[in-house]
Coordinates of C-alpha atoms in Angstrom, one line a residue:
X1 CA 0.0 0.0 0.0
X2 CA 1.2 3.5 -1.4
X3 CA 0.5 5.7 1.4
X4 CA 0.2 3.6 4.6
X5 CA 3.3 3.7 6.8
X6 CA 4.6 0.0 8.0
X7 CA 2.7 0.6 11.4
X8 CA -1.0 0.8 10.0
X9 CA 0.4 -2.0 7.3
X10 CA 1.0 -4.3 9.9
X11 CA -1.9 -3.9 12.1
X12 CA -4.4 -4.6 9.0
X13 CA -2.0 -7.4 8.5
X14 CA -2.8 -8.5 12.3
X15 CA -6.3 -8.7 11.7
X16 CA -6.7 -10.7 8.3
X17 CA -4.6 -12.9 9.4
X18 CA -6.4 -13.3 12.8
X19 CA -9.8 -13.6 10.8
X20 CA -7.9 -16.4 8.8
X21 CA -6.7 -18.5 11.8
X22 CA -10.4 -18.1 13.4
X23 CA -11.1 -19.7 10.2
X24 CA -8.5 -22.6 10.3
X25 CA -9.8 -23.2 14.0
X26 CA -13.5 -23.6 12.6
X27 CA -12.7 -26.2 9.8
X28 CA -11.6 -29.0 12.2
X29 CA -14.9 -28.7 13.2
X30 CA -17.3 -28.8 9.7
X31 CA -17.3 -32.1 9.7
X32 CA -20.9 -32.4 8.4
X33 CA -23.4 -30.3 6.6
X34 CA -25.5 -29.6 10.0
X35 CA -22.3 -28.1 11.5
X36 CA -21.5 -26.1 8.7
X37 CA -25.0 -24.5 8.3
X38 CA -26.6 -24.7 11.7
X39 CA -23.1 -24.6 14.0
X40 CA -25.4 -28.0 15.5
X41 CA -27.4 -25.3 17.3
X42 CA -24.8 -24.8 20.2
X43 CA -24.2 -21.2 19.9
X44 CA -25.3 -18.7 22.5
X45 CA -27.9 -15.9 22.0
X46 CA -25.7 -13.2 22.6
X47 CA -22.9 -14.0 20.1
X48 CA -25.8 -14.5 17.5
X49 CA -26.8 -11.2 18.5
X50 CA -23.6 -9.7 18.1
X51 CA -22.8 -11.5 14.8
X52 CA -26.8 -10.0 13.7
X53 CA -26.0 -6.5 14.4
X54 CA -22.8 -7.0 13.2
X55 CA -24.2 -8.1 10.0
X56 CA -26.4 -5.1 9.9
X57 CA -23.6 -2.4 10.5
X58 CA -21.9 -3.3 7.6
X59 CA -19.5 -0.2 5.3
X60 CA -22.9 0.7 3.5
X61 CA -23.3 2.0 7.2
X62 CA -20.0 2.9 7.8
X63 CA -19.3 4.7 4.8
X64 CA -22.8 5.1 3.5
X65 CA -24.6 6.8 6.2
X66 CA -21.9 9.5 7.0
X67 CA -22.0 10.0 3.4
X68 CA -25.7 10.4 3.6
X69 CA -25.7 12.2 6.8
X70 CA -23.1 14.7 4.8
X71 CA -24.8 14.8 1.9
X72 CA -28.5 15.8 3.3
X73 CA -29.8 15.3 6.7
X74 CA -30.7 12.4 9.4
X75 CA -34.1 11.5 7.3
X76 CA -32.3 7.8 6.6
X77 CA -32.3 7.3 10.3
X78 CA -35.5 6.4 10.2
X79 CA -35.0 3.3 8.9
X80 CA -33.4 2.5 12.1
X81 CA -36.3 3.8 14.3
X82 CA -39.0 1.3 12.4
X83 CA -36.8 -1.5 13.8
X84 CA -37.8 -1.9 17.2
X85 CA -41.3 -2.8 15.7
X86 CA -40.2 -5.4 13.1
X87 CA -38.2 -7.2 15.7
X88 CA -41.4 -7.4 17.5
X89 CA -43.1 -8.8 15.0
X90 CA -40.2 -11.5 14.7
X91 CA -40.0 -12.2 17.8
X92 CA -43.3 -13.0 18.8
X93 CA -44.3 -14.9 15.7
X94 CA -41.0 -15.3 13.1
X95 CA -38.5 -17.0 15.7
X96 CA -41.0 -19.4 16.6
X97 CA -42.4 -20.2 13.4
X98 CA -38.5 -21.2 11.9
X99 CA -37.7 -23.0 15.5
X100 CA -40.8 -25.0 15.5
X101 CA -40.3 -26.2 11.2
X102 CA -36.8 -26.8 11.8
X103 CA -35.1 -26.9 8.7
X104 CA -32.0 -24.6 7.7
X105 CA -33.9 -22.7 5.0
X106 CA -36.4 -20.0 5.3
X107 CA -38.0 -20.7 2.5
X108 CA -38.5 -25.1 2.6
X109 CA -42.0 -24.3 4.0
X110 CA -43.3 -22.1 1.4
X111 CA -42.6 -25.6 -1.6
X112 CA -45.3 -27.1 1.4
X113 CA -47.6 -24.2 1.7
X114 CA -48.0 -23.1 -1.9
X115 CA -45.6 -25.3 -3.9
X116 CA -42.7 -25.7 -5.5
X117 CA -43.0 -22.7 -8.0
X118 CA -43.3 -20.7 -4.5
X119 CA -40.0 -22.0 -3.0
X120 CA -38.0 -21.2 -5.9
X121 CA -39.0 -17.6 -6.7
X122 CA -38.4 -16.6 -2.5
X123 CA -34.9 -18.7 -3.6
X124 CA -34.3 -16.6 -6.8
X125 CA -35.4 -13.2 -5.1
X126 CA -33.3 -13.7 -2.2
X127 CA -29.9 -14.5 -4.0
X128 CA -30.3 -11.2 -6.2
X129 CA -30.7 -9.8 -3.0
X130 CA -27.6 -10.9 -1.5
X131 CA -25.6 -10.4 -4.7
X132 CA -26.5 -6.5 -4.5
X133 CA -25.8 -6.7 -1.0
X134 CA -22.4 -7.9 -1.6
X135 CA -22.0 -6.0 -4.7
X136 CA -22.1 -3.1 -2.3
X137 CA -20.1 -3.9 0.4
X138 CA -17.1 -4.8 -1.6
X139 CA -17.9 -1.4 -3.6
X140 CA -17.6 0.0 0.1
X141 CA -14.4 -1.5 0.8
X142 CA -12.6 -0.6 -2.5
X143 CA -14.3 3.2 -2.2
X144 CA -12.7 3.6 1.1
X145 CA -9.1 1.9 0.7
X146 CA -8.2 3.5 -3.0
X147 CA -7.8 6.8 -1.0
X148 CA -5.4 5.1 1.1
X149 CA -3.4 3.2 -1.6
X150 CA -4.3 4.9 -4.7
X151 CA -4.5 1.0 -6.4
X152 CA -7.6 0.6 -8.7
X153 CA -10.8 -0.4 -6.9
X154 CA -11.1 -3.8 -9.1
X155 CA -7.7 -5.2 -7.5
X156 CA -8.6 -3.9 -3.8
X157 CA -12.2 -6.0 -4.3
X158 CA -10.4 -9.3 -5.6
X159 CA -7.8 -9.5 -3.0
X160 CA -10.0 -8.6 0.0
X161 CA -12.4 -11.1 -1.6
X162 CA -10.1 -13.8 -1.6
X163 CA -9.6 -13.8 1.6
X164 CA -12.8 -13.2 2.7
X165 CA -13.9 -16.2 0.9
X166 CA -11.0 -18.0 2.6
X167 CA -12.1 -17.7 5.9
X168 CA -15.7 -18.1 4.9
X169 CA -15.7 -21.6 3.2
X170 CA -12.9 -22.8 5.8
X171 CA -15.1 -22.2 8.5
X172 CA -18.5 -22.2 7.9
X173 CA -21.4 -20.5 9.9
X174 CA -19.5 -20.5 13.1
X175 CA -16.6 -19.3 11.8
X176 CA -18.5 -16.7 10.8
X177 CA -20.7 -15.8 13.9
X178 CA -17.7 -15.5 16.1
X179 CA -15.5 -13.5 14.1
X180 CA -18.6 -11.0 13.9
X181 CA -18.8 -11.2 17.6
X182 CA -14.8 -9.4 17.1
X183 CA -15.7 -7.5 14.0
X184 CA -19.0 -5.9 16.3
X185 CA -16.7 -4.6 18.7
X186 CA -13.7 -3.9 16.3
X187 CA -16.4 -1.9 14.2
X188 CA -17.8 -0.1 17.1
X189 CA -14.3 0.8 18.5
X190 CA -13.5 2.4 15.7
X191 CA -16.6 4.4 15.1
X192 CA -16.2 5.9 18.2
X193 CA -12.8 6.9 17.5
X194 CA -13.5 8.4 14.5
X195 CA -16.0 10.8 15.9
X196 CA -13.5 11.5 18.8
X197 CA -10.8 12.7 16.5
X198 CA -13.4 15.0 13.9
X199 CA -14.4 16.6 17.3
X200 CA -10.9 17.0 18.5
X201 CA -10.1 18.9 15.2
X202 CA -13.2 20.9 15.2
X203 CA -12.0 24.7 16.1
X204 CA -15.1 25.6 17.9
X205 CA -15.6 22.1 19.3
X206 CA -19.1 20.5 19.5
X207 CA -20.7 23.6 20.3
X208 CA -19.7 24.4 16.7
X209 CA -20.7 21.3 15.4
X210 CA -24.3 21.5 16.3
X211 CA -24.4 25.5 15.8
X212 CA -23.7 24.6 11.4
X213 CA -25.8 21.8 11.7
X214 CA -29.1 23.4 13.3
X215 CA -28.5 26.3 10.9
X216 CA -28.3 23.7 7.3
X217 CA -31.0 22.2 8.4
X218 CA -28.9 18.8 9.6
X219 CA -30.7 17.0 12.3
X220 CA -33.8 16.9 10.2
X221 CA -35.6 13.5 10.5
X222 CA -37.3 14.2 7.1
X223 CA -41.1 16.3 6.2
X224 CA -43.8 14.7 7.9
X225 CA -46.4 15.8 5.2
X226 CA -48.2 12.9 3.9
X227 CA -46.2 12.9 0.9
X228 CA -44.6 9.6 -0.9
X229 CA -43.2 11.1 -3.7
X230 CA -40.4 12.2 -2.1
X231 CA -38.1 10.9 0.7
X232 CA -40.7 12.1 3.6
X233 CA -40.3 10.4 7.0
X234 CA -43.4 8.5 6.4
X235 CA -41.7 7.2 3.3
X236 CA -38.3 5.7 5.5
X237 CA -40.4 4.7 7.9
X238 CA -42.7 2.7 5.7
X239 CA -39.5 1.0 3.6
X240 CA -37.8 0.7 6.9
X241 CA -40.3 -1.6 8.6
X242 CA -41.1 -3.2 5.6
X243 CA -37.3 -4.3 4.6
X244 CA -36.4 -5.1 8.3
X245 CA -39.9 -7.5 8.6
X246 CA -38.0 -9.1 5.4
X247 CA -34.6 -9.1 7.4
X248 CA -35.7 -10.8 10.6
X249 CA -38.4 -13.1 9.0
X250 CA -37.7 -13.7 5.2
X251 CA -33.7 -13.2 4.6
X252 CA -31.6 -16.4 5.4
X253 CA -28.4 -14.8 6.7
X254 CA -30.9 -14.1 10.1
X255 CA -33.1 -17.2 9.7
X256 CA -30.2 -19.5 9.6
X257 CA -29.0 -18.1 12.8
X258 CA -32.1 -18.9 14.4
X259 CA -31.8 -22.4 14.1
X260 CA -27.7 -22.0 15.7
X261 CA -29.2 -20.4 19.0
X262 CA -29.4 -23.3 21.8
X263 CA -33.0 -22.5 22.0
X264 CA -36.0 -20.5 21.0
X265 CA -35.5 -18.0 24.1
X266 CA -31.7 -17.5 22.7
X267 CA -32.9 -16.6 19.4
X268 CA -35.5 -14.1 20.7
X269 CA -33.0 -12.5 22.9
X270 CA -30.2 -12.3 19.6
X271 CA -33.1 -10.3 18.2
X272 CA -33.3 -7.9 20.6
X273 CA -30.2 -7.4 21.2
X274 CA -29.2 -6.4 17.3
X275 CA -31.9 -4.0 17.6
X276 CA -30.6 -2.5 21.7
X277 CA -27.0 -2.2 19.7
X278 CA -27.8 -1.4 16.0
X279 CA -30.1 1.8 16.9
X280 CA -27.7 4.0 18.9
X281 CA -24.6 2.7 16.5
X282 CA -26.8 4.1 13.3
X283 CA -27.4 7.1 15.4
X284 CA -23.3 7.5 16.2
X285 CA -23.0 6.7 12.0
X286 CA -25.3 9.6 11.4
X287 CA -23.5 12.1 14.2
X288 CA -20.3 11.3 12.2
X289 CA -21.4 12.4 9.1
X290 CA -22.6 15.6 10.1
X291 CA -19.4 16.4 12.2
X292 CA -17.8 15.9 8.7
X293 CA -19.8 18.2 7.4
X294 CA -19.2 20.9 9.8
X295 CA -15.6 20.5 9.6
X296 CA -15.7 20.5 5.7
X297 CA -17.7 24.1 6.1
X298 CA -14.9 25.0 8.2
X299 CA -12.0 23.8 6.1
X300 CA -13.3 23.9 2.5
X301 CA -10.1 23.6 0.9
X302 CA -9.5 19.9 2.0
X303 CA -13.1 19.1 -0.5
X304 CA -11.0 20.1 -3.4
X305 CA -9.3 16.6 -3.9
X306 CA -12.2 15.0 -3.4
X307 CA -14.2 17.1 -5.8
X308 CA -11.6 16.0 -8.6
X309 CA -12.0 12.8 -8.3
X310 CA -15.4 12.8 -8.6
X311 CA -15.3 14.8 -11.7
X312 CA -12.8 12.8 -13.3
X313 CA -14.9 9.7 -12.7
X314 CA -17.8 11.1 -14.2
X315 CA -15.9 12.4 -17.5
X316 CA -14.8 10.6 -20.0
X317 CA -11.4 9.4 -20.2
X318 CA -9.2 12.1 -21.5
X319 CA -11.2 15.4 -19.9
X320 CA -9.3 18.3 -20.3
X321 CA -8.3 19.9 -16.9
X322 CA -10.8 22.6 -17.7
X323 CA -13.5 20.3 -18.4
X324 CA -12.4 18.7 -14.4
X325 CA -12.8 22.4 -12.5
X326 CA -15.8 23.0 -14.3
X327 CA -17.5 20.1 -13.3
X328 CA -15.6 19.9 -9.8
X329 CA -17.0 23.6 -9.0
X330 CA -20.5 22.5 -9.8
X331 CA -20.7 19.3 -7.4
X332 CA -22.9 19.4 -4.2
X333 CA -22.1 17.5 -0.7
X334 CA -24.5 14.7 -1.8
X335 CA -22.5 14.2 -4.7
X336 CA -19.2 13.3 -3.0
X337 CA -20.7 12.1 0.6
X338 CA -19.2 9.2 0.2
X339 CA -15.8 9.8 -0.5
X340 CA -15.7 12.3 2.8
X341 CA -14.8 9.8 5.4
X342 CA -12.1 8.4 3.9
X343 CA -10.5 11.3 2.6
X344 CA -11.1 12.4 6.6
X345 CA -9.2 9.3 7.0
X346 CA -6.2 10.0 4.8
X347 CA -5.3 13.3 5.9
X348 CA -6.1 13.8 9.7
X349 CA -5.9 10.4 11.8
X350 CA -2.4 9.3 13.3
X351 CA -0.6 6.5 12.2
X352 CA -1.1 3.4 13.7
X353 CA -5.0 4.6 14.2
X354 CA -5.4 4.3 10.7
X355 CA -4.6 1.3 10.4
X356 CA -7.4 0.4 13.1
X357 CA -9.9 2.4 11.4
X358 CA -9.2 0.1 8.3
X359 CA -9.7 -3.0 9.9
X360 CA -12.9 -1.2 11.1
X361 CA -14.4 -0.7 7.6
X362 CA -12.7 -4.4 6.6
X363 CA -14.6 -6.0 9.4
X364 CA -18.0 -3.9 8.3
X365 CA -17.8 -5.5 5.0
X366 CA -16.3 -8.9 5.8
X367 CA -19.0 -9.8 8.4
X368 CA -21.6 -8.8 5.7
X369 CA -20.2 -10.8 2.6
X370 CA -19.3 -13.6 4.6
X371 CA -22.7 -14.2 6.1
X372 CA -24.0 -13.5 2.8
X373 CA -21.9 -16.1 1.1
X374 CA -22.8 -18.7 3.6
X375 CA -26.3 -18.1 3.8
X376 CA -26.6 -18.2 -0.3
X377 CA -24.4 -22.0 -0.7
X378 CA -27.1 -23.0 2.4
X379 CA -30.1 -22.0 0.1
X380 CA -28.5 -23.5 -3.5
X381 CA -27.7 -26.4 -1.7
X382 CA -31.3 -27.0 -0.3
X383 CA -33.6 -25.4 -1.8
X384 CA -32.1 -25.8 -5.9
X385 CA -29.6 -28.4 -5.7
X386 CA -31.4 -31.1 -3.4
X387 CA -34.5 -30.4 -4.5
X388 CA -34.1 -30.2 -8.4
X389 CA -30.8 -31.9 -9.3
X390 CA -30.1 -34.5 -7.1
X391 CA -32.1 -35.2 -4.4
X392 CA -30.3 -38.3 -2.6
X393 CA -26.8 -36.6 -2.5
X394 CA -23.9 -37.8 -0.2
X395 CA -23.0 -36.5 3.0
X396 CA -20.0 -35.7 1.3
X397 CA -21.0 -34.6 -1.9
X398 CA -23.2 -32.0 0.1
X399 CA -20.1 -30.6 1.7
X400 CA -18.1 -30.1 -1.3
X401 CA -20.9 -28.7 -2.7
X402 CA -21.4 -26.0 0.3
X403 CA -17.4 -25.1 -0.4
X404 CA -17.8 -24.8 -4.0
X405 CA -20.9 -22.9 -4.0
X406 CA -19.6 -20.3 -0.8
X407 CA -16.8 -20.0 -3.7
X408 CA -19.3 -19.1 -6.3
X409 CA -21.4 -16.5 -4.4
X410 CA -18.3 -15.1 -3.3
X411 CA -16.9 -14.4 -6.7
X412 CA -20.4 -13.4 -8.6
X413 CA -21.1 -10.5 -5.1
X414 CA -17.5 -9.2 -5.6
X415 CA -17.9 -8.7 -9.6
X416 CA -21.3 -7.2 -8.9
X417 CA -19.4 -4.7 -6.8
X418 CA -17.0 -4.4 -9.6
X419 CA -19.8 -3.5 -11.8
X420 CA -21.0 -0.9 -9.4
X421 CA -18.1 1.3 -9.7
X422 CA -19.1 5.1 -10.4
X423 CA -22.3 4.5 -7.9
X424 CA -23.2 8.3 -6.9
X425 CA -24.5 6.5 -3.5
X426 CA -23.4 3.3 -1.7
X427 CA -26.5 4.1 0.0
X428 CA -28.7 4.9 -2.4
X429 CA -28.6 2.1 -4.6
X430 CA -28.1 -0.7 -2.2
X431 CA -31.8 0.5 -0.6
X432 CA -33.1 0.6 -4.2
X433 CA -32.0 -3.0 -5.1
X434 CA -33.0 -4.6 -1.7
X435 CA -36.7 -3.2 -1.9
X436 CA -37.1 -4.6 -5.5
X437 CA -35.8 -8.3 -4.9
X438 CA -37.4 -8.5 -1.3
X439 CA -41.0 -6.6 -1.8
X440 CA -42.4 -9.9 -3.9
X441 CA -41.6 -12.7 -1.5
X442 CA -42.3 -10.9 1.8
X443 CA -45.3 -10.7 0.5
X444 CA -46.0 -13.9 -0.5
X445 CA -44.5 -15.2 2.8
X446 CA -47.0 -12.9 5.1
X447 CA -50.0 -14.5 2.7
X448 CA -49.1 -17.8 3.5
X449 CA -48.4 -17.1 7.1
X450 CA -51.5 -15.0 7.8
X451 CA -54.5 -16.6 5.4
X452 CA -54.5 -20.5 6.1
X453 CA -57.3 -20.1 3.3
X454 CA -55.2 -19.3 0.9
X455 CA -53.6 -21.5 -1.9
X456 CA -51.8 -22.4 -4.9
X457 CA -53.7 -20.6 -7.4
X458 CA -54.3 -17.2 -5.0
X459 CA -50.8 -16.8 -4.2
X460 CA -49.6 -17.3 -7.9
X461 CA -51.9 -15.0 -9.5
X462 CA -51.1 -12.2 -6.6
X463 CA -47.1 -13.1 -6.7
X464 CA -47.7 -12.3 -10.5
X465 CA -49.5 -9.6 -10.0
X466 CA -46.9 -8.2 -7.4
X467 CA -44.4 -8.8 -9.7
X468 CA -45.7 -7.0 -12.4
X469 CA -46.2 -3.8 -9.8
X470 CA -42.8 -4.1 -9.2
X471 CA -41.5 -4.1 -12.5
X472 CA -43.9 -0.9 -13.2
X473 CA -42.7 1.0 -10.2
X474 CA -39.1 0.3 -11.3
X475 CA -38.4 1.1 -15.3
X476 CA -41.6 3.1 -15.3
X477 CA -38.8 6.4 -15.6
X478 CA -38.0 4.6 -19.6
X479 CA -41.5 5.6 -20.6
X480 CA -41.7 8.4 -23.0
X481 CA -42.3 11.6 -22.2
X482 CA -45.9 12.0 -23.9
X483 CA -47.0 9.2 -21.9
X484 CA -45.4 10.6 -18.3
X485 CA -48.7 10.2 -16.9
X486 CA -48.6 6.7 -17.0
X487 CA -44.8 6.6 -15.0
X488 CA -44.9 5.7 -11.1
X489 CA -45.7 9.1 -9.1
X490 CA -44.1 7.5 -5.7
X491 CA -40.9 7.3 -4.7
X492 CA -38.5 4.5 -5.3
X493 CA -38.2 3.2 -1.6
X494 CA -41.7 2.6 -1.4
X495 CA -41.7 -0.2 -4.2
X496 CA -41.1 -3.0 -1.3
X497 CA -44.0 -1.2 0.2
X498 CA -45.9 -1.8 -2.7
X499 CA -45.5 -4.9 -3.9
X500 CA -45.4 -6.6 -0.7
X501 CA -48.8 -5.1 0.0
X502 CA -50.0 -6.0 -3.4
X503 CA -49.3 -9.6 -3.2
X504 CA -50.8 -9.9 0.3
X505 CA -53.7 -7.9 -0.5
X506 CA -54.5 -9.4 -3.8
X507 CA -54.1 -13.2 -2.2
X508 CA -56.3 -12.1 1.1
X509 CA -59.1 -10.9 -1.9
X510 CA -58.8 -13.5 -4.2
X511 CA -59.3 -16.2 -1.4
X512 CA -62.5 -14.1 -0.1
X513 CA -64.1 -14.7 -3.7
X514 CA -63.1 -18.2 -4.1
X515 CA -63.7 -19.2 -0.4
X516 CA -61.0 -22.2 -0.5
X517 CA -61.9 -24.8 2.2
X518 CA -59.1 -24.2 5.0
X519 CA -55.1 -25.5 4.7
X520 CA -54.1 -28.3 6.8

């Protein structure tokens, strides 16, 4: 690395190789798919907690929400408000429901409730889910590091993803709980000492800190007019609950962790416990960004760099230096949020700290892909390899099939980060892609969990129906101009709001018409 000293070198060197050897350790024990996938349910509800939140705070939090914060205001803390209420929901009736069923994949039960066709597309939806949720975090990690080393964000995605596929197939879910039990700490550690050290350079302290935030209009959770055009609170809060009901009951990087708790009471409590940490850590993420931004206001000069580069991504190759300022000059903070915390990085923390951050912002992505990875060769293995290719596979066969396909996943999230480069927000476009793969099967999961009366042919026609809402509220922009009327008025986070309620609603209907005699 270009412009690390050999202090900061060695202690990101420390901790990938620590993450490694927790790794090595693990594999002695996958000695069978249940261990593997399930950890033979003998983890404790407060590592699965920690490994949970961990998963949620992942870079698009730590770089994405300073960014966001930066950019505009605290309206995307919302999202973290709503949670409290979907882990409610979970834990009263999702934790049960996956404890009681039993198997290692959330979505097993909906081949029994609806059919096969119903299995697959949760399957399908979910693992473009987790690709764009990779896709991002490795698009995190390359964002923040090529400030540091100045190599291309392509190479920085395929070496961190080596070894964070390393570690991932070597040790399989328990592996990767416990090293997000460290990563949770590592990450929160290092939040914390970012926001001490933007405070500490801060002129006027934090007196001046909230005196340019109250005055641009910072703090601001968002309009609270009924309006879902734009990003209102009412529009976070709607996506929020919505995507974190999919989270704790539909997404199998939490359901599988479910099923490694000791018992349902452990799994409850791993619930609550994201939600008791993940809240005030958002909240510290969002503080962060709009110390940034008051020390930005202060020193103005330090945005110049960062300006640049954003123009010369956004140019074509050969811009004249003309064409750079031009286009540097006319950029807003929301255009370059992301690119403010590590810049911060580069230029004011210590050496040795550095370094610390780093592993920080390597432990907020690795927990996430990891997780990711495992939970996506869980679901192929089950759900598409077992049940459609061969059914009566080996013991052994079925592990080398959870290594290759941990492999796979890895590979396809980290060139679907690749092809996110030149992203104007980490942010933005990971909330975009989650609400469009996750809006049709929450749906269809809360129809088949709610109405016993409904069946095959009510939640085919509504998933159908839901998908084609979906697809409108999405590419509805690519309609002509003379026919603007007919593009979607609301705003893009509420398509999960939409199409999940379109599914339900349409099944709940349907079955009220056809009055099917009650499922068994």
């Amino acid at each position: 690395m270009k412009n690390l000293p050999v202090l900061d070198l060695c202690v990101i060197a420390l901790y990938l190789i620590a993450m490694i050897v927790v790794g090595i350790y693990f594999s002695r024990k996958n000695k069978s798919s249940e261990q593997f996938t399930k950890a033979s349910g003998k983890i404790p509800g407060w590592a699965i907690g920690l490994s949970i939140y961990a998963t949620f705070l992942s870079s698009n939090t730590f770089l994405g929400v300073p960014g966001k914060a930066f950019g505009g205001n605290w309206n995307a803390f919302v999202f973290s408000i709503s949670m409290p209420l979907a882990a409610w929901v979970a834990s009263k009736y999702f934790v049960p429901f996956y404890r009681t069923i039993g198997g290692v994949s959330a979505y097993t039960h909906l081949e029994h409730r609806f059919g096969a066709w119903a299995r697959t597309y949760a399957v399908v939806c979910f693992l473009l889910t987790q690709l764009a949720r990779m896709g991002s975090i490795f698009f995190g990690i390359a964002l923040s590091l090529q400030a540091l080393t100045g190599y291309s964000m392509s190479v920085i995605m395929i070496v961190m993803g080596v070894c964070i596929i390393f570690y991932t197939v070597l040790g399989g879910i328990e592996a990767v709980i416990w090293t997000e039990v460290v990563q949770a700490i590592v990450k929160t550690v290092g939040a914390l000492l970012i926001l001490f050290l933007i405070i500490k350079d801060m002129p006027g302290g934090v007196s001046d800190i909230i005196k340019i935030g109250v005055t641009d209009q910072k703090f601001s959770l968002g309009s609270l007019s009924p309006n879902f055009t734009e990003s209102t609170f009412w529009v976070v809060l709607f996506y929020g609950f919505f995507i974190n009901l999919n989270n704790f009951g539909m997404d199998q990087n939490y359901v599988q962790r479910y099923h490694t708790a000791t018992s349902e009471k452990e799994a409850t409590k791993s619930v609550w416990l994201c939600v008791w940490l993940y809240v005030p850590a958002s909240l510290l993420f969002f503080i962060i960004g709009t110390c940034l931004y008051a020390y930005y206001q202060v020193h103005p000069e330090f945005l110049t760099s960062i300006k640049q580069q954003v123009a010369i991504e956004r140019l074509p190759h050969g811009a004249s230096s003309q064409e750079i300022s031009q286009l540097a000059s006319s950029l807003k903070p929301a255009d370059y949020g992301d690119k403010v915390m590590p810049q911060f990085m580069v230029t004011n923390i210590p050496a040795g700290l550095v370094g610390l951050i780093i592993s920080a912002i390597l432990s907020a992505a690795m927990s996430t892909i990891s997780s990711g990875m495992n939970a996506s060769a869980t679901v192929f293995s089950v759900d598409i390899f077992k049940r459609y290719i061969k059914p009566d596979i080996t013991e052994k066969q079925n592990m080398n099939l959870l290594y290759v396909a941990t492999v796979v996943f890895g590979l396809l999230g980290m060139g679907t980060g690749i092809a996110m480069i030149g992203v104007k927000s980490l942010l933005d476009i990971w909330w975009e892609l989650s609400g469009i793969f996750a809006g049709g099967m929450l749906g269809l999961f809360l129809l088949g969990m709610i109405s016993r009366r409904a069946g095959n042919h009510e939640a085919l026609t509504a998933t159908l129906i839901g998908i084609l809402v979906i697809l409108w509220m999405t590419f509805s922009n690519l309609i002509p101009e003379q026919y603007s009327f007919l593009r979607n008025p609301l705003h893009s986070n509420m398509i999960i709001v939409i199409g999940t309620l379109t599914i339900f609603l349409v099944g709940l209907f349907m079955t009220s018409v056809r009055k099917q005699p009650v499922t068994r």
